[in-house]
Short mmCIF file of C-alpha atoms in Angstrom, two decimals:
data_model
loop_
_atom_site.label_atom_id
_atom_site.label_comp_id
_atom_site.label_asym_id
_atom_site.label_seq_id
_atom_site.Cartn_x
_atom_site.Cartn_y
_atom_site.Cartn_z
CA UNK A 1 99.76 109.57 105.54
CA UNK A 2 102.64 106.14 105.73
CA UNK A 3 106.39 105.68 105.76
CA UNK A 4 108.22 107.50 108.13
CA UNK A 5 104.94 109.50 109.11
CA UNK A 6 103.53 106.42 110.66
CA UNK A 7 106.16 106.47 113.31
CA UNK A 8 104.36 108.48 114.81
CA UNK A 9 100.62 107.03 115.10
CA UNK A 10 102.77 103.92 116.33
CA UNK A 11 104.30 105.75 119.42
CA UNK A 12 100.43 107.74 119.99
CA UNK A 13 98.99 104.53 120.07
CA UNK A 14 95.77 104.39 119.70
CA UNK A 15 93.80 107.52 121.26
CA UNK A 16 90.17 108.62 121.74
CA UNK A 17 89.55 112.51 120.49
CA UNK A 18 88.22 114.60 121.44
CA UNK A 19 87.92 114.41 125.67
CA UNK A 20 88.65 117.34 127.73
CA UNK A 21 89.36 117.33 131.06
CA UNK A 22 89.94 121.38 132.80
CA UNK A 23 92.43 124.22 131.55
CA UNK A 24 94.51 126.22 135.04
CA UNK A 25 93.01 129.24 135.66
CA UNK A 26 95.23 131.00 134.02
CA UNK A 27 94.81 129.52 130.25
CA UNK A 28 91.31 130.04 130.87
CA UNK A 29 91.73 133.86 131.46
CA UNK A 30 94.33 134.37 129.01
CA UNK A 31 91.58 132.62 126.28
CA UNK A 32 88.77 134.99 127.77
CA UNK A 33 90.50 137.62 127.80
CA UNK A 34 91.27 137.47 123.38
CA UNK A 35 87.77 136.77 123.49
CA UNK A 36 86.29 140.73 124.51
CA UNK A 37 89.49 141.97 123.08
CA UNK A 38 88.40 140.72 119.75
CA UNK A 39 91.00 139.31 118.10
CA UNK A 40 89.52 137.84 114.65
CA UNK A 41 90.52 136.12 112.50
CA UNK A 42 88.51 136.44 109.13
CA UNK A 43 87.86 133.80 105.84
CA UNK A 44 88.04 135.36 102.91
CA UNK A 45 84.57 134.09 101.75
CA UNK A 46 82.58 133.66 104.27
CA UNK A 47 79.39 134.94 103.57
CA UNK A 48 76.64 133.45 105.69
CA UNK A 49 75.34 134.48 108.58
CA UNK A 50 73.47 132.60 111.62
CA UNK A 51 73.83 128.81 113.54
CA UNK A 52 76.08 126.96 112.43
CA UNK A 53 76.57 123.52 112.29
CA UNK A 54 79.33 120.03 110.74
CA UNK A 55 78.75 116.47 112.05
CA UNK A 56 82.25 115.73 111.09
CA UNK A 57 83.80 111.65 110.20
CA UNK A 58 84.35 110.56 114.15
CA UNK A 59 80.60 111.16 113.87
CA UNK A 60 80.71 114.26 116.70
CA UNK A 61 78.67 117.09 115.31
CA UNK A 62 79.93 120.62 115.92
CA UNK A 63 76.80 123.30 116.71
CA UNK A 64 78.64 127.25 116.57
CA UNK A 65 75.71 130.48 117.44
CA UNK A 66 77.30 131.43 114.12
CA UNK A 67 79.33 130.10 111.02
CA UNK A 68 83.09 129.79 112.54
CA UNK A 69 85.65 132.83 110.97
CA UNK A 70 88.29 132.32 113.94
CA UNK A 71 89.64 128.56 112.13
CA UNK A 72 92.54 126.78 113.62
CA UNK A 73 93.39 123.78 111.51
CA UNK A 74 95.78 122.08 110.75
CA UNK A 75 97.95 123.38 107.96
CA UNK A 76 97.28 120.60 104.60
CA UNK A 77 93.12 121.67 106.03
CA UNK A 78 94.31 125.47 105.76
CA UNK A 79 95.71 124.87 102.93
CA UNK A 80 92.56 123.10 100.84
CA UNK A 81 89.71 125.41 102.72
CA UNK A 82 92.17 128.61 100.83
CA UNK A 83 91.72 127.19 97.66
CA UNK A 84 87.73 127.15 98.22
CA UNK A 85 88.36 131.26 99.26
CA UNK A 86 88.06 129.78 103.10
CA UNK A 87 90.40 132.55 104.65
CA UNK A 88 92.73 130.53 108.04
CA UNK A 89 94.83 132.05 110.04
CA UNK A 90 95.89 129.66 112.41
CA UNK A 91 97.55 126.83 112.28
CA UNK A 92 99.81 124.16 113.44
CA UNK A 93 101.91 121.18 111.54
CA UNK A 94 104.25 122.00 108.79
CA UNK A 95 104.27 124.99 107.79
CA UNK A 96 107.41 126.35 107.12
CA UNK A 97 110.37 124.73 105.98
CA UNK A 98 113.98 125.90 107.63
CA UNK A 99 114.43 127.96 105.40
CA UNK A 100 110.97 130.06 105.82
CA UNK A 101 109.54 129.17 103.16
CA UNK A 102 106.38 128.10 102.38
CA UNK A 103 106.22 123.50 103.51
CA UNK A 104 104.98 121.48 100.63
CA UNK A 105 102.32 121.24 102.58
CA UNK A 106 101.25 124.99 103.09
CA UNK A 107 100.13 124.60 99.89
CA UNK A 108 99.37 128.42 98.04
CA UNK A 109 98.45 131.04 101.61
CA UNK A 110 100.87 133.19 102.61
CA UNK A 111 102.08 131.68 104.98
CA UNK A 112 104.00 135.54 106.35
CA UNK A 113 100.74 136.19 107.73
CA UNK A 114 100.04 132.92 109.18
CA UNK A 115 99.70 132.17 113.04
CA UNK A 116 102.29 128.70 113.33
CA UNK A 117 101.03 127.71 116.70
CA UNK A 118 103.72 123.99 115.82
CA UNK A 119 104.93 124.00 112.56
CA UNK A 120 106.38 120.74 113.87
CA UNK A 121 105.23 117.58 115.29
CA UNK A 122 104.93 116.70 119.02
CA UNK A 123 104.93 120.52 119.48
CA UNK A 124 102.02 122.80 119.79
CA UNK A 125 101.45 126.85 121.88
CA UNK A 126 99.13 125.54 123.99
CA UNK A 127 98.60 129.02 126.00
CA UNK A 128 99.60 131.76 121.87
CA UNK A 129 96.24 128.83 121.13
CA UNK A 130 94.71 129.96 124.06
CA UNK A 131 95.38 133.89 123.51
CA UNK A 132 93.76 133.06 120.00
CA UNK A 133 90.46 132.66 120.87
CA UNK A 134 89.62 129.86 118.19
CA UNK A 135 86.14 129.32 117.65
CA UNK A 136 86.77 125.66 116.41
CA UNK A 137 90.05 123.47 115.51
CA UNK A 138 89.89 121.11 111.65
CA UNK A 139 92.31 118.45 111.70
CA UNK A 140 92.42 115.26 110.12
CA UNK A 141 93.01 112.37 111.44
CA UNK A 142 94.83 109.17 110.81
CA UNK A 143 92.39 106.23 113.02
CA UNK A 144 89.55 104.46 114.17
CA UNK A 145 89.30 106.09 117.16
CA UNK A 146 89.71 109.83 115.52
CA UNK A 147 92.94 110.48 117.03
CA UNK A 148 93.27 114.91 115.51
CA UNK A 149 96.53 114.43 113.38
CA UNK A 150 99.05 117.11 115.63
CA UNK A 151 97.92 117.44 118.22
CA UNK A 152 99.80 116.06 121.08
CA UNK A 153 98.95 114.02 123.31
CA UNK A 154 100.16 115.69 125.73
CA UNK A 155 97.95 118.93 125.36
CA UNK A 156 95.72 117.85 124.13
CA UNK A 157 92.66 117.87 127.24
CA UNK A 158 93.80 121.45 127.16
CA UNK A 159 93.31 122.28 123.55
CA UNK A 160 89.67 120.41 123.64
CA UNK A 161 88.78 122.87 126.19
CA UNK A 162 89.24 126.48 123.96
CA UNK A 163 87.11 125.15 121.27
CA UNK A 164 85.43 122.29 119.90
CA UNK A 165 87.13 119.80 117.27
CA UNK A 166 86.37 118.91 113.46
CA UNK A 167 88.05 115.96 112.21
CA UNK A 168 88.13 114.46 107.81
CA UNK A 169 89.42 111.00 108.46
CA UNK A 170 91.55 110.25 105.86
CA UNK A 171 92.51 106.58 107.49
CA UNK A 172 91.32 103.52 105.43
CA UNK A 173 89.14 105.34 102.43
CA UNK A 174 89.80 105.93 98.96
CA UNK A 175 90.88 110.13 97.33
CA UNK A 176 88.06 111.63 96.78
CA UNK A 177 86.02 110.97 100.10
CA UNK A 178 87.80 113.18 102.09
CA UNK A 179 88.04 115.86 99.58
CA UNK A 180 84.21 115.38 99.13
CA UNK A 181 83.72 116.03 103.08
CA UNK A 182 86.77 118.63 102.73
CA UNK A 183 84.52 120.31 99.48
CA UNK A 184 80.77 119.73 102.05
CA UNK A 185 83.43 121.33 105.31
CA UNK A 186 83.78 124.40 102.75
CA UNK A 187 80.57 125.16 102.10
CA UNK A 188 78.85 125.18 105.44
CA UNK A 189 81.97 127.46 106.26
CA UNK A 190 80.23 130.14 102.92
CA UNK A 191 82.38 128.71 100.04
CA UNK A 192 80.96 129.48 96.57
CA UNK A 193 80.78 125.97 95.39
CA UNK A 194 78.81 125.99 92.49
CA UNK A 195 79.95 128.20 89.99
CA UNK A 196 83.79 129.69 89.02
CA UNK A 197 87.02 128.29 90.13
CA UNK A 198 86.07 125.83 92.23
CA UNK A 199 83.81 123.67 90.26
CA UNK A 200 86.28 123.18 87.60
CA UNK A 201 88.95 122.31 89.05
CA UNK A 202 86.43 119.17 90.73
CA UNK A 203 85.35 118.55 86.33
CA UNK A 204 89.17 118.72 85.80
CA UNK A 205 90.04 116.43 88.94
CA UNK A 206 87.86 114.50 87.89
CA UNK A 207 89.00 114.06 83.88
CA UNK A 208 92.17 112.98 85.38
CA UNK A 209 91.64 110.54 87.01
CA UNK A 210 89.44 108.85 84.19
CA UNK A 211 92.98 109.43 82.31
CA UNK A 212 95.00 107.77 85.56
CA UNK A 213 92.06 104.66 84.15
CA UNK A 214 92.24 104.76 80.90
CA UNK A 215 96.44 104.48 81.03
CA UNK A 216 95.58 102.20 83.65
CA UNK A 217 94.38 99.52 81.79
CA UNK A 218 96.27 100.34 79.41
CA UNK A 219 99.89 99.02 80.32
CA UNK A 220 98.82 96.79 83.31
CA UNK A 221 102.63 95.30 82.60
CA UNK A 222 104.10 99.12 83.89
CA UNK A 223 104.97 98.04 88.23
CA UNK A 224 104.45 101.43 90.41
CA UNK A 225 106.25 100.97 94.13
CA UNK A 226 106.17 103.98 96.56
CA UNK A 227 108.19 104.44 98.63
CA UNK A 228 109.86 106.59 101.54
CA UNK A 229 113.93 107.39 102.33
CA UNK A 230 114.76 108.41 105.78
CA UNK A 231 118.86 108.16 106.31
CA UNK A 232 118.53 104.99 107.09
CA UNK A 233 115.92 103.21 105.80
CA UNK A 234 113.47 102.89 102.71
CA UNK A 235 110.32 102.63 103.03
CA UNK A 236 107.64 100.87 100.94
CA UNK A 237 104.10 101.06 101.58
CA UNK A 238 101.31 98.85 101.00
CA UNK A 239 98.12 101.01 99.12
CA UNK A 240 95.72 99.63 102.19
CA UNK A 241 95.36 102.56 104.87
CA UNK A 242 96.26 105.37 102.53
CA UNK A 243 94.03 107.80 100.58
CA UNK A 244 96.31 107.87 97.34
CA UNK A 245 97.48 105.06 97.27
CA UNK A 246 93.73 103.51 97.80
CA UNK A 247 91.63 105.29 94.86
CA UNK A 248 94.93 105.42 92.39
CA UNK A 249 95.06 101.51 92.75
CA UNK A 250 91.03 101.13 92.57
CA UNK A 251 91.85 103.15 89.20
CA UNK A 252 93.75 100.10 88.54
CA UNK A 253 97.59 101.21 89.12
CA UNK A 254 99.85 98.26 89.37
CA UNK A 255 101.36 98.69 92.25
CA UNK A 256 103.64 97.38 94.55
CA UNK A 257 102.02 95.82 97.70
CA UNK A 258 104.48 94.69 100.61
CA UNK A 259 103.20 91.45 102.19
CA UNK A 260 100.54 92.38 105.96
CA UNK A 261 103.15 90.23 107.87
CA UNK A 262 106.36 93.13 106.36
CA UNK A 263 104.44 95.37 107.29
CA UNK A 264 103.03 94.27 110.87
CA UNK A 265 106.29 96.76 112.13
CA UNK A 266 104.75 100.13 109.71
CA UNK A 267 101.75 99.81 111.48
CA UNK A 268 100.20 97.78 108.29
CA UNK A 269 100.94 101.05 106.13
CA UNK A 270 104.88 100.49 105.13
CA UNK A 271 107.76 97.91 105.11
CA UNK A 272 111.31 99.35 106.38
CA UNK A 273 113.96 98.13 103.88
CA UNK A 274 117.88 99.22 104.56
CA UNK A 275 118.75 100.73 102.32
CA UNK A 276 121.44 97.83 100.95
CA UNK A 277 117.57 95.70 100.33
CA UNK A 278 116.15 98.37 98.05
CA UNK A 279 115.76 96.36 95.76
CA UNK A 280 113.37 93.65 96.91
CA UNK A 281 110.48 94.64 94.88
CA UNK A 282 111.17 95.46 90.89
CA UNK A 283 108.84 98.55 90.42
CA UNK A 284 108.84 99.90 87.03
CA UNK A 285 108.05 103.79 88.35
CA UNK A 286 108.70 104.76 91.67
CA UNK A 287 106.62 107.45 94.05
CA UNK A 288 108.99 109.33 96.68
CA UNK A 289 107.27 111.21 99.58
CA UNK A 290 107.21 114.74 98.77
CA UNK A 291 107.06 116.05 102.19
CA UNK A 292 109.92 117.97 104.12
CA UNK A 293 111.26 115.42 106.91
CA UNK A 294 111.94 112.71 104.31
CA UNK A 295 114.95 112.57 102.24
CA UNK A 296 113.80 114.06 98.87
CA UNK A 297 115.81 111.76 95.38
CA UNK A 298 117.68 114.15 94.70
CA UNK A 299 119.62 113.75 97.96
CA UNK A 300 119.82 110.59 98.41
CA UNK A 301 123.49 109.15 97.80
CA UNK A 302 122.75 105.49 98.49
CA UNK A 303 124.66 103.58 95.57
CA UNK A 304 122.16 100.87 95.47
CA UNK A 305 119.72 103.08 95.03
CA UNK A 306 121.18 104.67 91.53
CA UNK A 307 121.10 100.72 90.43
CA UNK A 308 117.38 100.22 90.37
CA UNK A 309 116.39 100.53 87.13
CA UNK A 310 113.21 102.96 87.90
CA UNK A 311 116.02 105.10 88.82
CA UNK A 312 118.47 104.65 85.72
CA UNK A 313 115.28 105.30 83.43
CA UNK A 314 114.61 108.68 85.01
CA UNK A 315 111.44 107.69 85.89
CA UNK A 316 110.83 108.06 89.10
CA UNK A 317 108.01 111.09 90.00
CA UNK A 318 107.11 112.51 93.12
CA UNK A 319 104.22 111.34 95.82
CA UNK A 320 102.35 113.30 98.29
CA UNK A 321 101.25 111.19 101.19
CA UNK A 322 99.11 113.71 102.83
CA UNK A 323 96.91 115.12 100.06
CA UNK A 324 95.92 119.00 100.53
CA UNK A 325 92.38 117.70 99.46
CA UNK A 326 90.91 120.54 97.04
CA UNK A 327 90.98 119.19 94.05
CA UNK A 328 92.09 121.71 92.42
CA UNK A 329 95.96 120.11 94.44
CA UNK A 330 95.41 116.48 93.74
CA UNK A 331 94.00 116.78 90.39
CA UNK A 332 98.33 116.62 89.82
CA UNK A 333 98.19 113.90 91.66
CA UNK A 334 96.69 112.06 88.48
CA UNK A 335 97.85 113.73 85.62
CA UNK A 336 102.16 113.52 86.52
CA UNK A 337 100.92 108.99 87.41
CA UNK A 338 99.69 109.11 84.52
CA UNK A 339 101.59 110.87 82.39
CA UNK A 340 104.60 108.35 83.74
CA UNK A 341 102.54 105.27 83.05
CA UNK A 342 101.68 106.59 80.11
CA UNK A 343 105.34 106.69 79.14
CA UNK A 344 106.78 104.68 81.04
CA UNK A 345 109.25 101.77 80.25
CA UNK A 346 109.30 98.33 80.85
CA UNK A 347 112.64 98.17 83.14
CA UNK A 348 112.26 96.27 86.09
#
């Protein structure tokens, strides 16, 4: 998370996740009735039986009598689990675009077959969730308190009452850490990761990381800026806190780094610039936020943007601030940046 999305986190503040209060009798009954009716969310690839235990990144251990199949997850987590053969049919977060197509964060999932409890920020149907009879809810967390991403503050206690939750931290660490955690989570849910497609994807990720390391070492003069566009503001991300940028920096990529004082308004994630000041930092490559809620490069009409050397040179590439945490989906992020650095002209 960074840039435009980070403003939501700032507004919510630092909140502890997982505390549950009582639900109304009607809502509780709704969940009980559905559980009796046997509504299911069978996980493709879930071959394990018996008790299930998983310790999440909050230090919370979830224990169930059996491996859960009625799983509800933030869409990006569901997409990662899908890549490992675990099918999650209940999701929340950006799943469908306005025209009904799959959002970029939905990965390879067939969104027409998903039960969506909320498609936008602060939207989550508790009644629909209760009727689904969830066994576990899985999301990411972007703060040290373990706040569940895209679970609304106003209804988090009711949601927590219906099923235990698992949090994967994507806060102030390198990309490899949450990748390993989702890998472990998928394995606990029954995914076969020791051979085949998953194992090959991990090898390809490691090869792509080495390619990026070599590209960065060979071209240390190439300056990269991570940006995001809204109607009135251009956001420049710092490398601290973001899992992708922290990892790329560790591999040697030379990033534009706004000073901490400039990132204060953005909670340490980013600096806000007016379009008149979009040229504040010289950059040879610009990585632009690819999420649907941001303005994409082809749709930016600001003249100051079009005059940037990297833009004029065609050295603008996508960035996924909320990457789908499977090795298969993260490999292209490394490959695209490595290729851009290898081919970049020094224009800044």
